[in-house]
Tab-separated table of C-alpha atoms in Angstrom:
chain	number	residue	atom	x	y	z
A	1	UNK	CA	0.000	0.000	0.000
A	2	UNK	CA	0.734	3.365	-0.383
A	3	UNK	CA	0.231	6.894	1.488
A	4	UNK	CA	-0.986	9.641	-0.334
A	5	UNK	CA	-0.972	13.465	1.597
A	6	UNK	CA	-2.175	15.906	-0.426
A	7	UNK	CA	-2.558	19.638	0.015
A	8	UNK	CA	-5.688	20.960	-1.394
A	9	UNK	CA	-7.232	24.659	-2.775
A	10	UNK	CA	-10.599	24.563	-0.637
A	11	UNK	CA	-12.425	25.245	-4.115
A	12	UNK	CA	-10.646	22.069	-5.140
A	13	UNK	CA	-11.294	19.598	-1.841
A	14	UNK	CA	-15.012	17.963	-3.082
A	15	UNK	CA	-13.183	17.125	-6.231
A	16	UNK	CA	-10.430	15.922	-4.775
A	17	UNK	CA	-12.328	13.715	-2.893
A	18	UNK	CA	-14.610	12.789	-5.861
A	19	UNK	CA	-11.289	11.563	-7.098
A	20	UNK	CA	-10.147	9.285	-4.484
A	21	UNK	CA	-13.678	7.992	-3.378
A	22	UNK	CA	-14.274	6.682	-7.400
A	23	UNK	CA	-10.960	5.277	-7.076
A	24	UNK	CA	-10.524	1.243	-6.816
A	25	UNK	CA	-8.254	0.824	-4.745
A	26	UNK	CA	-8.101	3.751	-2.181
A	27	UNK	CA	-9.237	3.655	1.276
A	28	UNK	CA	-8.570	5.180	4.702
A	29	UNK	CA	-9.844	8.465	3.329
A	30	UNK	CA	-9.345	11.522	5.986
A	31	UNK	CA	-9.782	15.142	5.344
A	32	UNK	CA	-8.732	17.795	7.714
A	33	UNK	CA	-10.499	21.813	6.529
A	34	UNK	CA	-7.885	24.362	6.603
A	35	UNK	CA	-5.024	22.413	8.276
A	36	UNK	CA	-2.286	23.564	5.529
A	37	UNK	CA	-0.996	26.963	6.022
A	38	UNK	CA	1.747	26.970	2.965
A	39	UNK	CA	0.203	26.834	0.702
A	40	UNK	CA	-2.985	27.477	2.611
A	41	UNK	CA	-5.922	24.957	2.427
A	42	UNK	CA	-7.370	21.564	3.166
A	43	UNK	CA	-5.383	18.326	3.785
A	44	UNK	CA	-6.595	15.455	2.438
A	45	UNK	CA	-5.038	11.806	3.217
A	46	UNK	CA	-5.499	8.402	1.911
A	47	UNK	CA	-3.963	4.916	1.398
A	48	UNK	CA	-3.785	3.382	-2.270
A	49	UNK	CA	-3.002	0.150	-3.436
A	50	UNK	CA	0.316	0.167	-5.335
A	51	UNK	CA	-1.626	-1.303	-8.327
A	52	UNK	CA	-4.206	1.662	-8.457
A	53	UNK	CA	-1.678	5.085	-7.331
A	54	UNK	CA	-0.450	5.555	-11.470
A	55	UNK	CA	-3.690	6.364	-12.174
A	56	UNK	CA	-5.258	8.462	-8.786
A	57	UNK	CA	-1.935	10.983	-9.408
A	58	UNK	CA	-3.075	11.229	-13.207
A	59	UNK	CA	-6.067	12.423	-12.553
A	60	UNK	CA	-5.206	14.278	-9.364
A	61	UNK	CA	-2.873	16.248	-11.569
A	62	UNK	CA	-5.622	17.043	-14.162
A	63	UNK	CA	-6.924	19.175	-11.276
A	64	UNK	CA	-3.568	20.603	-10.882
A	65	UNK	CA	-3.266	19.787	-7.763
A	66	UNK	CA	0.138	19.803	-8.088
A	67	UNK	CA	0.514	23.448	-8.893
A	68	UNK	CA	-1.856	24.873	-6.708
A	69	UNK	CA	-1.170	22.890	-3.748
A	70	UNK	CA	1.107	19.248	-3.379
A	71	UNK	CA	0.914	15.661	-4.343
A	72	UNK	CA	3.005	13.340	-1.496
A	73	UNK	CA	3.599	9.860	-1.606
A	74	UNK	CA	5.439	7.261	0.337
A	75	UNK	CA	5.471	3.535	1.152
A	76	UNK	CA	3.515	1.972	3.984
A	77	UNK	CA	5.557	-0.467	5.127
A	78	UNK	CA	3.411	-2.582	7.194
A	79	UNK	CA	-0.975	-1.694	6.951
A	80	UNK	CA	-3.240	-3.820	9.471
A	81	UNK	CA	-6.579	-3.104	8.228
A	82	UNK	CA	-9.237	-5.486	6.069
A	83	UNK	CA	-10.287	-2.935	4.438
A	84	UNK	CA	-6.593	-1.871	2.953
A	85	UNK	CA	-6.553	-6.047	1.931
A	86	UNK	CA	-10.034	-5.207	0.254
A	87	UNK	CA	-8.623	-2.553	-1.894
A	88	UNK	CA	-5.754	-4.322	-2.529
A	89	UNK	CA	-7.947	-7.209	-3.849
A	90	UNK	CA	-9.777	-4.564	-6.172
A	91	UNK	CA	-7.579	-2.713	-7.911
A	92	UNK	CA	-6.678	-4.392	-10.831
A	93	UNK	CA	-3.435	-6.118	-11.300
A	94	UNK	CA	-0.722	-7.285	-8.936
A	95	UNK	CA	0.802	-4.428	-7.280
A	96	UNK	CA	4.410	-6.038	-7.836
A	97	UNK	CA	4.121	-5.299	-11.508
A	98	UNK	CA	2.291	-1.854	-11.215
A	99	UNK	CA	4.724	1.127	-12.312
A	100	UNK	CA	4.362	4.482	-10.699
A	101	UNK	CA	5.810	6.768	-13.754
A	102	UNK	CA	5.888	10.089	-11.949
A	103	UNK	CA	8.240	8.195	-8.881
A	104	UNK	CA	10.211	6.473	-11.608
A	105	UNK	CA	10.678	9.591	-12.923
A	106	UNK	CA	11.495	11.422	-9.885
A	107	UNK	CA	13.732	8.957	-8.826
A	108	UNK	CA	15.852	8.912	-12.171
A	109	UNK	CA	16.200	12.168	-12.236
A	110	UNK	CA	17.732	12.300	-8.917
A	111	UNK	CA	19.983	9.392	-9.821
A	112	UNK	CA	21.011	11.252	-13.107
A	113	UNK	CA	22.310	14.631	-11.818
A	114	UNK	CA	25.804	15.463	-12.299
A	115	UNK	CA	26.984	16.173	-8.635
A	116	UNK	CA	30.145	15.867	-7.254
A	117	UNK	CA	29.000	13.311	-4.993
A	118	UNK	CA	28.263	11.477	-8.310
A	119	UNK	CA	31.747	11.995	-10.252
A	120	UNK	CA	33.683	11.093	-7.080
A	121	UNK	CA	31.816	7.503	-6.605
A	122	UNK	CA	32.998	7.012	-10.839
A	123	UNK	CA	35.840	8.044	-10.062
A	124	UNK	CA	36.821	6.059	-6.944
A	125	UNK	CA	35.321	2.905	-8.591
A	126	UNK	CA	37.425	3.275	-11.849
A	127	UNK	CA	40.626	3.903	-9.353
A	128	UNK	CA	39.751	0.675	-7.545
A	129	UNK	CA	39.070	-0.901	-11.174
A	130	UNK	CA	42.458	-0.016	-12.154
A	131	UNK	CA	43.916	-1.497	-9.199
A	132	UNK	CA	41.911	-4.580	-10.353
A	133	UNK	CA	42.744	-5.157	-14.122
A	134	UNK	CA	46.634	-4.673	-13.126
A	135	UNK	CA	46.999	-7.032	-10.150
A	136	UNK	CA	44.311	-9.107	-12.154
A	137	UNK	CA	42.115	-9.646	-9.010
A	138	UNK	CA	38.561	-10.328	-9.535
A	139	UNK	CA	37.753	-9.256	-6.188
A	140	UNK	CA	38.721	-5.681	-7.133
A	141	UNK	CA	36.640	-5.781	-10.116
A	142	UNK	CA	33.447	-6.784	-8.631
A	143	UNK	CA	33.924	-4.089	-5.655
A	144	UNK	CA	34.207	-1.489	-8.550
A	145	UNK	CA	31.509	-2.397	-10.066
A	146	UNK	CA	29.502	-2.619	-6.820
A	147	UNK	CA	30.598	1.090	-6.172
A	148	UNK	CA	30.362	2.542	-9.660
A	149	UNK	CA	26.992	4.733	-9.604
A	150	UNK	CA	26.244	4.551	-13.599
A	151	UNK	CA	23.675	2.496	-13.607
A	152	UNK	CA	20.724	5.738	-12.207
A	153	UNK	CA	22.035	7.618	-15.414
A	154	UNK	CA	21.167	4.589	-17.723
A	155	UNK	CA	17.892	4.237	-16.248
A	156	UNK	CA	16.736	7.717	-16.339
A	157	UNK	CA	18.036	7.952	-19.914
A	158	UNK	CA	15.418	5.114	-20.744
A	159	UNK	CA	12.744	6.893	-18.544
A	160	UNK	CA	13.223	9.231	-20.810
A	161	UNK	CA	12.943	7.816	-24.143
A	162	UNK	CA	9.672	5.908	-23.095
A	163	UNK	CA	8.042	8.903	-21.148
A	164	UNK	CA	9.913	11.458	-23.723
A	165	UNK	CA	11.230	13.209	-21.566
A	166	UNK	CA	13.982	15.385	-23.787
A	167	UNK	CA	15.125	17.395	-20.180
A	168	UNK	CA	16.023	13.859	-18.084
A	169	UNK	CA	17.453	12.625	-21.541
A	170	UNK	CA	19.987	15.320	-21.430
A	171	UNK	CA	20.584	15.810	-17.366
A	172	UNK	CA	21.634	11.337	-18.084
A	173	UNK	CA	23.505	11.958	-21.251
A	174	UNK	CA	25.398	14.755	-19.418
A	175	UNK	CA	26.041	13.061	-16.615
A	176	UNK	CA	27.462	9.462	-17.977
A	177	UNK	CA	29.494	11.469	-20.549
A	178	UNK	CA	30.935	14.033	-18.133
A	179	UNK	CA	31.527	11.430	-15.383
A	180	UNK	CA	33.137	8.919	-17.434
A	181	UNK	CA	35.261	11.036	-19.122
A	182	UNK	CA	36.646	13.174	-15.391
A	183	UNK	CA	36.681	9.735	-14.190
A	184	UNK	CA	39.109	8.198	-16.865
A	185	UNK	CA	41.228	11.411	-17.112
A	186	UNK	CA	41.704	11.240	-13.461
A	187	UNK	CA	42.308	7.258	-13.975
A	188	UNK	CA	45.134	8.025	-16.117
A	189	UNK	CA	46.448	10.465	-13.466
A	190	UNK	CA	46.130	7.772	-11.157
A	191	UNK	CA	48.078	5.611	-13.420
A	192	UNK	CA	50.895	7.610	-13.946
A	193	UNK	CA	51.136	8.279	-10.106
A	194	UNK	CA	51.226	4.424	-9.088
A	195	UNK	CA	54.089	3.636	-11.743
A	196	UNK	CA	56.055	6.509	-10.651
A	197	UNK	CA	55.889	4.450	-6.733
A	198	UNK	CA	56.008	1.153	-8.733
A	199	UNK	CA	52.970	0.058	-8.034
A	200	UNK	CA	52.332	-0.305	-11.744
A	201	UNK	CA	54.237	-1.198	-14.409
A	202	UNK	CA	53.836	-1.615	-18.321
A	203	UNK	CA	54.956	-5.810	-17.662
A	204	UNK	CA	51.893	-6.262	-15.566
A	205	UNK	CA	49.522	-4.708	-17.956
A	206	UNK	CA	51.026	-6.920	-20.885
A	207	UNK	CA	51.210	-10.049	-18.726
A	208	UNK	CA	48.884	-12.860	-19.141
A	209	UNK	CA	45.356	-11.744	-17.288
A	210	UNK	CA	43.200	-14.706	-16.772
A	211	UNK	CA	40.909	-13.208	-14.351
A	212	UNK	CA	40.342	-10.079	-16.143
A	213	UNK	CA	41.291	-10.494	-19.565
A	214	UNK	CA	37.799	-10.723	-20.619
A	215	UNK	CA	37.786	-6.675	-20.251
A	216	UNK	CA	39.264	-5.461	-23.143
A	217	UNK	CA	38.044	-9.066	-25.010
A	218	UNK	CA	34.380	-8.107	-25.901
A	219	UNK	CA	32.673	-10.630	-27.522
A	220	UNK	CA	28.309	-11.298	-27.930
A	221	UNK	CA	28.468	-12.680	-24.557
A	222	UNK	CA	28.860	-9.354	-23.119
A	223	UNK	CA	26.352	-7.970	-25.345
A	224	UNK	CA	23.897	-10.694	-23.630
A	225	UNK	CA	24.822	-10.009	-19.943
A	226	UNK	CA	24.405	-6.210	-20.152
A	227	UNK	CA	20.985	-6.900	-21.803
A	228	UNK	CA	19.938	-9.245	-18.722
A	229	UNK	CA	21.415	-6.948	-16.563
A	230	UNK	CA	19.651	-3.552	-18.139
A	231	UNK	CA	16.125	-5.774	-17.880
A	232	UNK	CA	16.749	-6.784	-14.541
A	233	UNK	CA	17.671	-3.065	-12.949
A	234	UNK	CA	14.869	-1.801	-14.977
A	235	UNK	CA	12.434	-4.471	-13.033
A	236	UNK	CA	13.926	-3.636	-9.666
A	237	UNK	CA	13.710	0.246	-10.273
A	238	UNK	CA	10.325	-0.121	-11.112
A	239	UNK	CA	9.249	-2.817	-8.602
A	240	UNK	CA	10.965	-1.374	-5.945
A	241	UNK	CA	13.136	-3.613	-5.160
A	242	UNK	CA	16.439	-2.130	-5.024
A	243	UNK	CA	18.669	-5.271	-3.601
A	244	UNK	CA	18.310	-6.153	-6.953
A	245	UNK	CA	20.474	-3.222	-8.365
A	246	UNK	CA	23.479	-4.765	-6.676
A	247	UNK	CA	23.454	-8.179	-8.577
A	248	UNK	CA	22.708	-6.194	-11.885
A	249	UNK	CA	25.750	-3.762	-10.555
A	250	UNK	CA	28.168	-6.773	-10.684
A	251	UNK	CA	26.712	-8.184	-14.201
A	252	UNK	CA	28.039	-5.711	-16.364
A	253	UNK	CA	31.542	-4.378	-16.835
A	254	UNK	CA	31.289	-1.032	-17.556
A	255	UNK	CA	33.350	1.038	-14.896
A	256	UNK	CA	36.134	-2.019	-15.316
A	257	UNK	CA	36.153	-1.266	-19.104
A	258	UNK	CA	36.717	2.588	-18.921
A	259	UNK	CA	39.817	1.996	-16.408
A	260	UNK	CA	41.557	-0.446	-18.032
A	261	UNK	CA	40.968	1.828	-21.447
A	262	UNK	CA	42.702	4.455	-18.834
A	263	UNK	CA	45.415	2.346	-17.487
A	264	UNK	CA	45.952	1.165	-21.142
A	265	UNK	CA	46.383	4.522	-22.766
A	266	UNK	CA	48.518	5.773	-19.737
A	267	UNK	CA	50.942	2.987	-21.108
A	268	UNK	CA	50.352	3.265	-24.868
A	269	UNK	CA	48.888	0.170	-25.194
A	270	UNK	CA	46.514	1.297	-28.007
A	271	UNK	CA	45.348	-2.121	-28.398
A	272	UNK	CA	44.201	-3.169	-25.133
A	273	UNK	CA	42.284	0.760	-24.699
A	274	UNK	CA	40.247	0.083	-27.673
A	275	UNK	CA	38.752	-3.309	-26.791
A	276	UNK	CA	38.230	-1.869	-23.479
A	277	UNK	CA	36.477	0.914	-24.889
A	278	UNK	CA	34.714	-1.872	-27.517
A	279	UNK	CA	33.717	-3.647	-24.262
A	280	UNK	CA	32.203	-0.280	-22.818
A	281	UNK	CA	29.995	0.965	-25.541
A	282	UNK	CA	28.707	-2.661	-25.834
A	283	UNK	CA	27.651	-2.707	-22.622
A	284	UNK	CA	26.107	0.840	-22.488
A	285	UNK	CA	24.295	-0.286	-25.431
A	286	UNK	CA	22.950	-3.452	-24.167
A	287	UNK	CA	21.724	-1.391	-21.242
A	288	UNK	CA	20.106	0.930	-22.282
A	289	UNK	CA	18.212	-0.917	-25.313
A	290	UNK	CA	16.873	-3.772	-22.730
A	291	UNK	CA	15.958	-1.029	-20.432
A	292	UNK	CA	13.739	1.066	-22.469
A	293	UNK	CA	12.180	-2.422	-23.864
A	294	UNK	CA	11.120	-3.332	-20.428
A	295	UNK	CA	10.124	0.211	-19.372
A	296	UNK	CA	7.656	-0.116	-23.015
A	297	UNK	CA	6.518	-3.757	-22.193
A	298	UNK	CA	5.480	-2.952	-18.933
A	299	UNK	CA	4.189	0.243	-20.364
A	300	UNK	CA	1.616	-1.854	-23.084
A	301	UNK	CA	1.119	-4.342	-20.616
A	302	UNK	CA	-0.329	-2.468	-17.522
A	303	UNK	CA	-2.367	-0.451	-20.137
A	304	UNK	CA	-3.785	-3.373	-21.613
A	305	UNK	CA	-4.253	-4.928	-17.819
A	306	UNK	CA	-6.117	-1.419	-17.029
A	307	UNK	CA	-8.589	-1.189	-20.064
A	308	UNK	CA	-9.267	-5.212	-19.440
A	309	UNK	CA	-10.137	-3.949	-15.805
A	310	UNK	CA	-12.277	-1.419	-17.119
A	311	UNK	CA	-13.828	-3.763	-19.341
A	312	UNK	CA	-15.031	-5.821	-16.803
A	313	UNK	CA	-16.560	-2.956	-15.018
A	314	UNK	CA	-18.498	-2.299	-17.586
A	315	UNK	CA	-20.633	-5.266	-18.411
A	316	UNK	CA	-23.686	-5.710	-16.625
C-alpha cells in the first residue's frame, strides 16, 4: 500500500475527494479543513493500493493539484486493516508489476544529476578498477563495479525515451558522458602516479590476465549479460526492489572497461584501450536498449491490464 498526503485549494477539496472515493483501490480516506498553512488549504489523506496510485496521481494532476497545492507519496511499510486487503484485492493487477511513472521519474532524475558526490563515486570505482585489471584480481573488479553509480544515469536515460522526456534525456547523457570522461582522465592520473611508486608497471599490464582479460576481449556474450542486466535493474527500479540493483551492478563491466581503457592509454597500449572501450559501448548499449524495452513492455502491458479492468466494469 501506499500513502498519499495531499494539500488541497478549498475550491478544489469535493473534487479531490470525488477523485479518491471513485478510485478502486483507495481507502482510509481523511480530510482535515484548513489544516495547511503553505500553501494554505485543506489536507486530504489516503492509502492506495500500489496497483491503483499511477492512475489516482493522473487524474489528481488534471486538477492541478500539483501546482496549486502538493501531491506526497510514500510507502507503507506494514498496513493492518481489512479494508486496505479489500482494496488491494480490487484494484486491478498485482501491485508487484504496477509502475508508478511520476516516482520512476522522480527517482531517475535524482539518480542522473551530475553532482560531485556522483563523479567522485565514478571516479573512486574506476581507481579501484584499475587497481583490479593490473593485479588481475577479480575481487577488485566486482567491488568497482559494486561502487560505480552509472547504472541511475542509464535508467533515467530510458525513462526518458519511453516517457519522452527530452530534459532527463539530457541531465543522463550529461552526466554518464561528463563522469566517465573526469573519471578516466583522473584514472590516467592515477596511473601515472602508481608507476612513478612502482605500483604499476607496463609488464603487468602486458602479462597474461586470466581473471580479467575478458575486459578489453568483448565478444556477444557481453552484449547478452548487459541486456539481462539492463532488464533486470529496470524491473527492480520499477518494482521497488532495489537489492536487486546490486546483482545487476556486478553483471556488467562497464566502470572495469573505462579503467583499463585508462590504465591502457597511460601505457600506450593502443590495443588493449580500444577493446576496453569496444567492451564499454557494448555494454552501455545493451543497457540501455533492454531497459527502455522493459520500461515499453510494462508500459503496453499495464495499459492493456487497465482497459481489461475497465472492461469488466463495464458489463452488466
Amino acid at each position: 500500500m501506499l500513502h498519499l498526503r495531499l494539500i488541497t485549494p478549498a475550491d478544489k477539496t469535493d473534487d479531490v475527494v470525488r477523485v479518491i472515493e471513485s478510485t478502486v483501490g483507495a481507502t482510509h480516506l481523511a480530510v482535515v479543513p484548513g489544516a495547511a498553512r503553505n500553501p494554505s488549504g485543506d489536507i486530504v489523506m489516503c492509502d492506495v493500493a500500489r496497483e491503483a496510485g499511477d492512475e489516482l496521481i493522473d487524474r489528481l494532476r488534471e486538477l492541478e493539484i500539483d501546482k496549486r497545492g502538493s501531491i506526497a507519496l510514500e510507502n507503507i511499510d506494514l498496513s493492518l486493516s481489512k479494508r486496505a486487503d479489500k482494496a488491494e484485492d480490487e484494484a486491478p493487477g498485482e501491485g508487484a508489476d504496477a509502475v508508478l511513472w511520476e516516482h520512476l521519474e522522480d527517482a531517475t532524475h535524482e539518480e542522473s544529476t551530475l553532482s560531485i558526490t556522483y563523479v567522485a563515486f565514478i571516479t573512486l570505482a574506476m581507481m579501484i578498477a584499475a587497481c583490479g585489471v593490473v593485479l588481475d584480481n577479480a575481487i577488485l573488479i566486482v567491488g568497482a563495479m559494486a561502487v560505480g553509480p552509472e547504472f541511475g544515469p542509464l535508467a533515467g536515460f530510458c525513462t526518458a525515451l519511453v516517457q519522452r522526456a527530452p530534459r532527463l534525456a539530457l541531465r543522463s547523457l550529461i552526466a554518464l558522458l561528463v563522469g566517465f570522461a573526469v573519471a578516466m582522465v583522473v584514472t590516467v592520473g592515477f596511473s601515472q602516479f602508481m608507476d612513478a611508486v612502482d605500483l604499476f608497471s607496463d609488464d603487468k599490464l602486458r602479462a597474461e590476465r586470466p581473471n580479467t582479460s575478458f575486459i578489453y576481449n568483448p565478444d556477444w556474450f557481453s552484449f547478452v549479460v548487459a541486456v539481462l542486466a539492463g532488464a533486470a535493474g529496470t524491473l527492480s527500479l520499477t518494482s521497488a526492489k532495489s537489492g536487486a540493483l546490486v546483482g545487476v551492478a556486478i553483471s556488467v563491466t562497464t566502470v572495469p572497461a573505462a579503467a583499463n581503457a585508462a590504465v591502457a592509454f597511460s601505457y600506450d597500449e593502443y590495443r588493449q584501450a580500444w577493446g576496453s572501450t569496444e567492451q564499454l559501448l557494448l555494454n552501455l548499449l545493451g543497457i540501455v536498449v533492454a531497459g527502455t524495452l522493459t520500461l515499453l513492455a510494462q508500459k503496453l502491458l499495464w495499459a492493456w491490464q487497465r482497459e481489461r479492468t475497465l472492461r469488466k466494469r463495464a458489463l452488466p
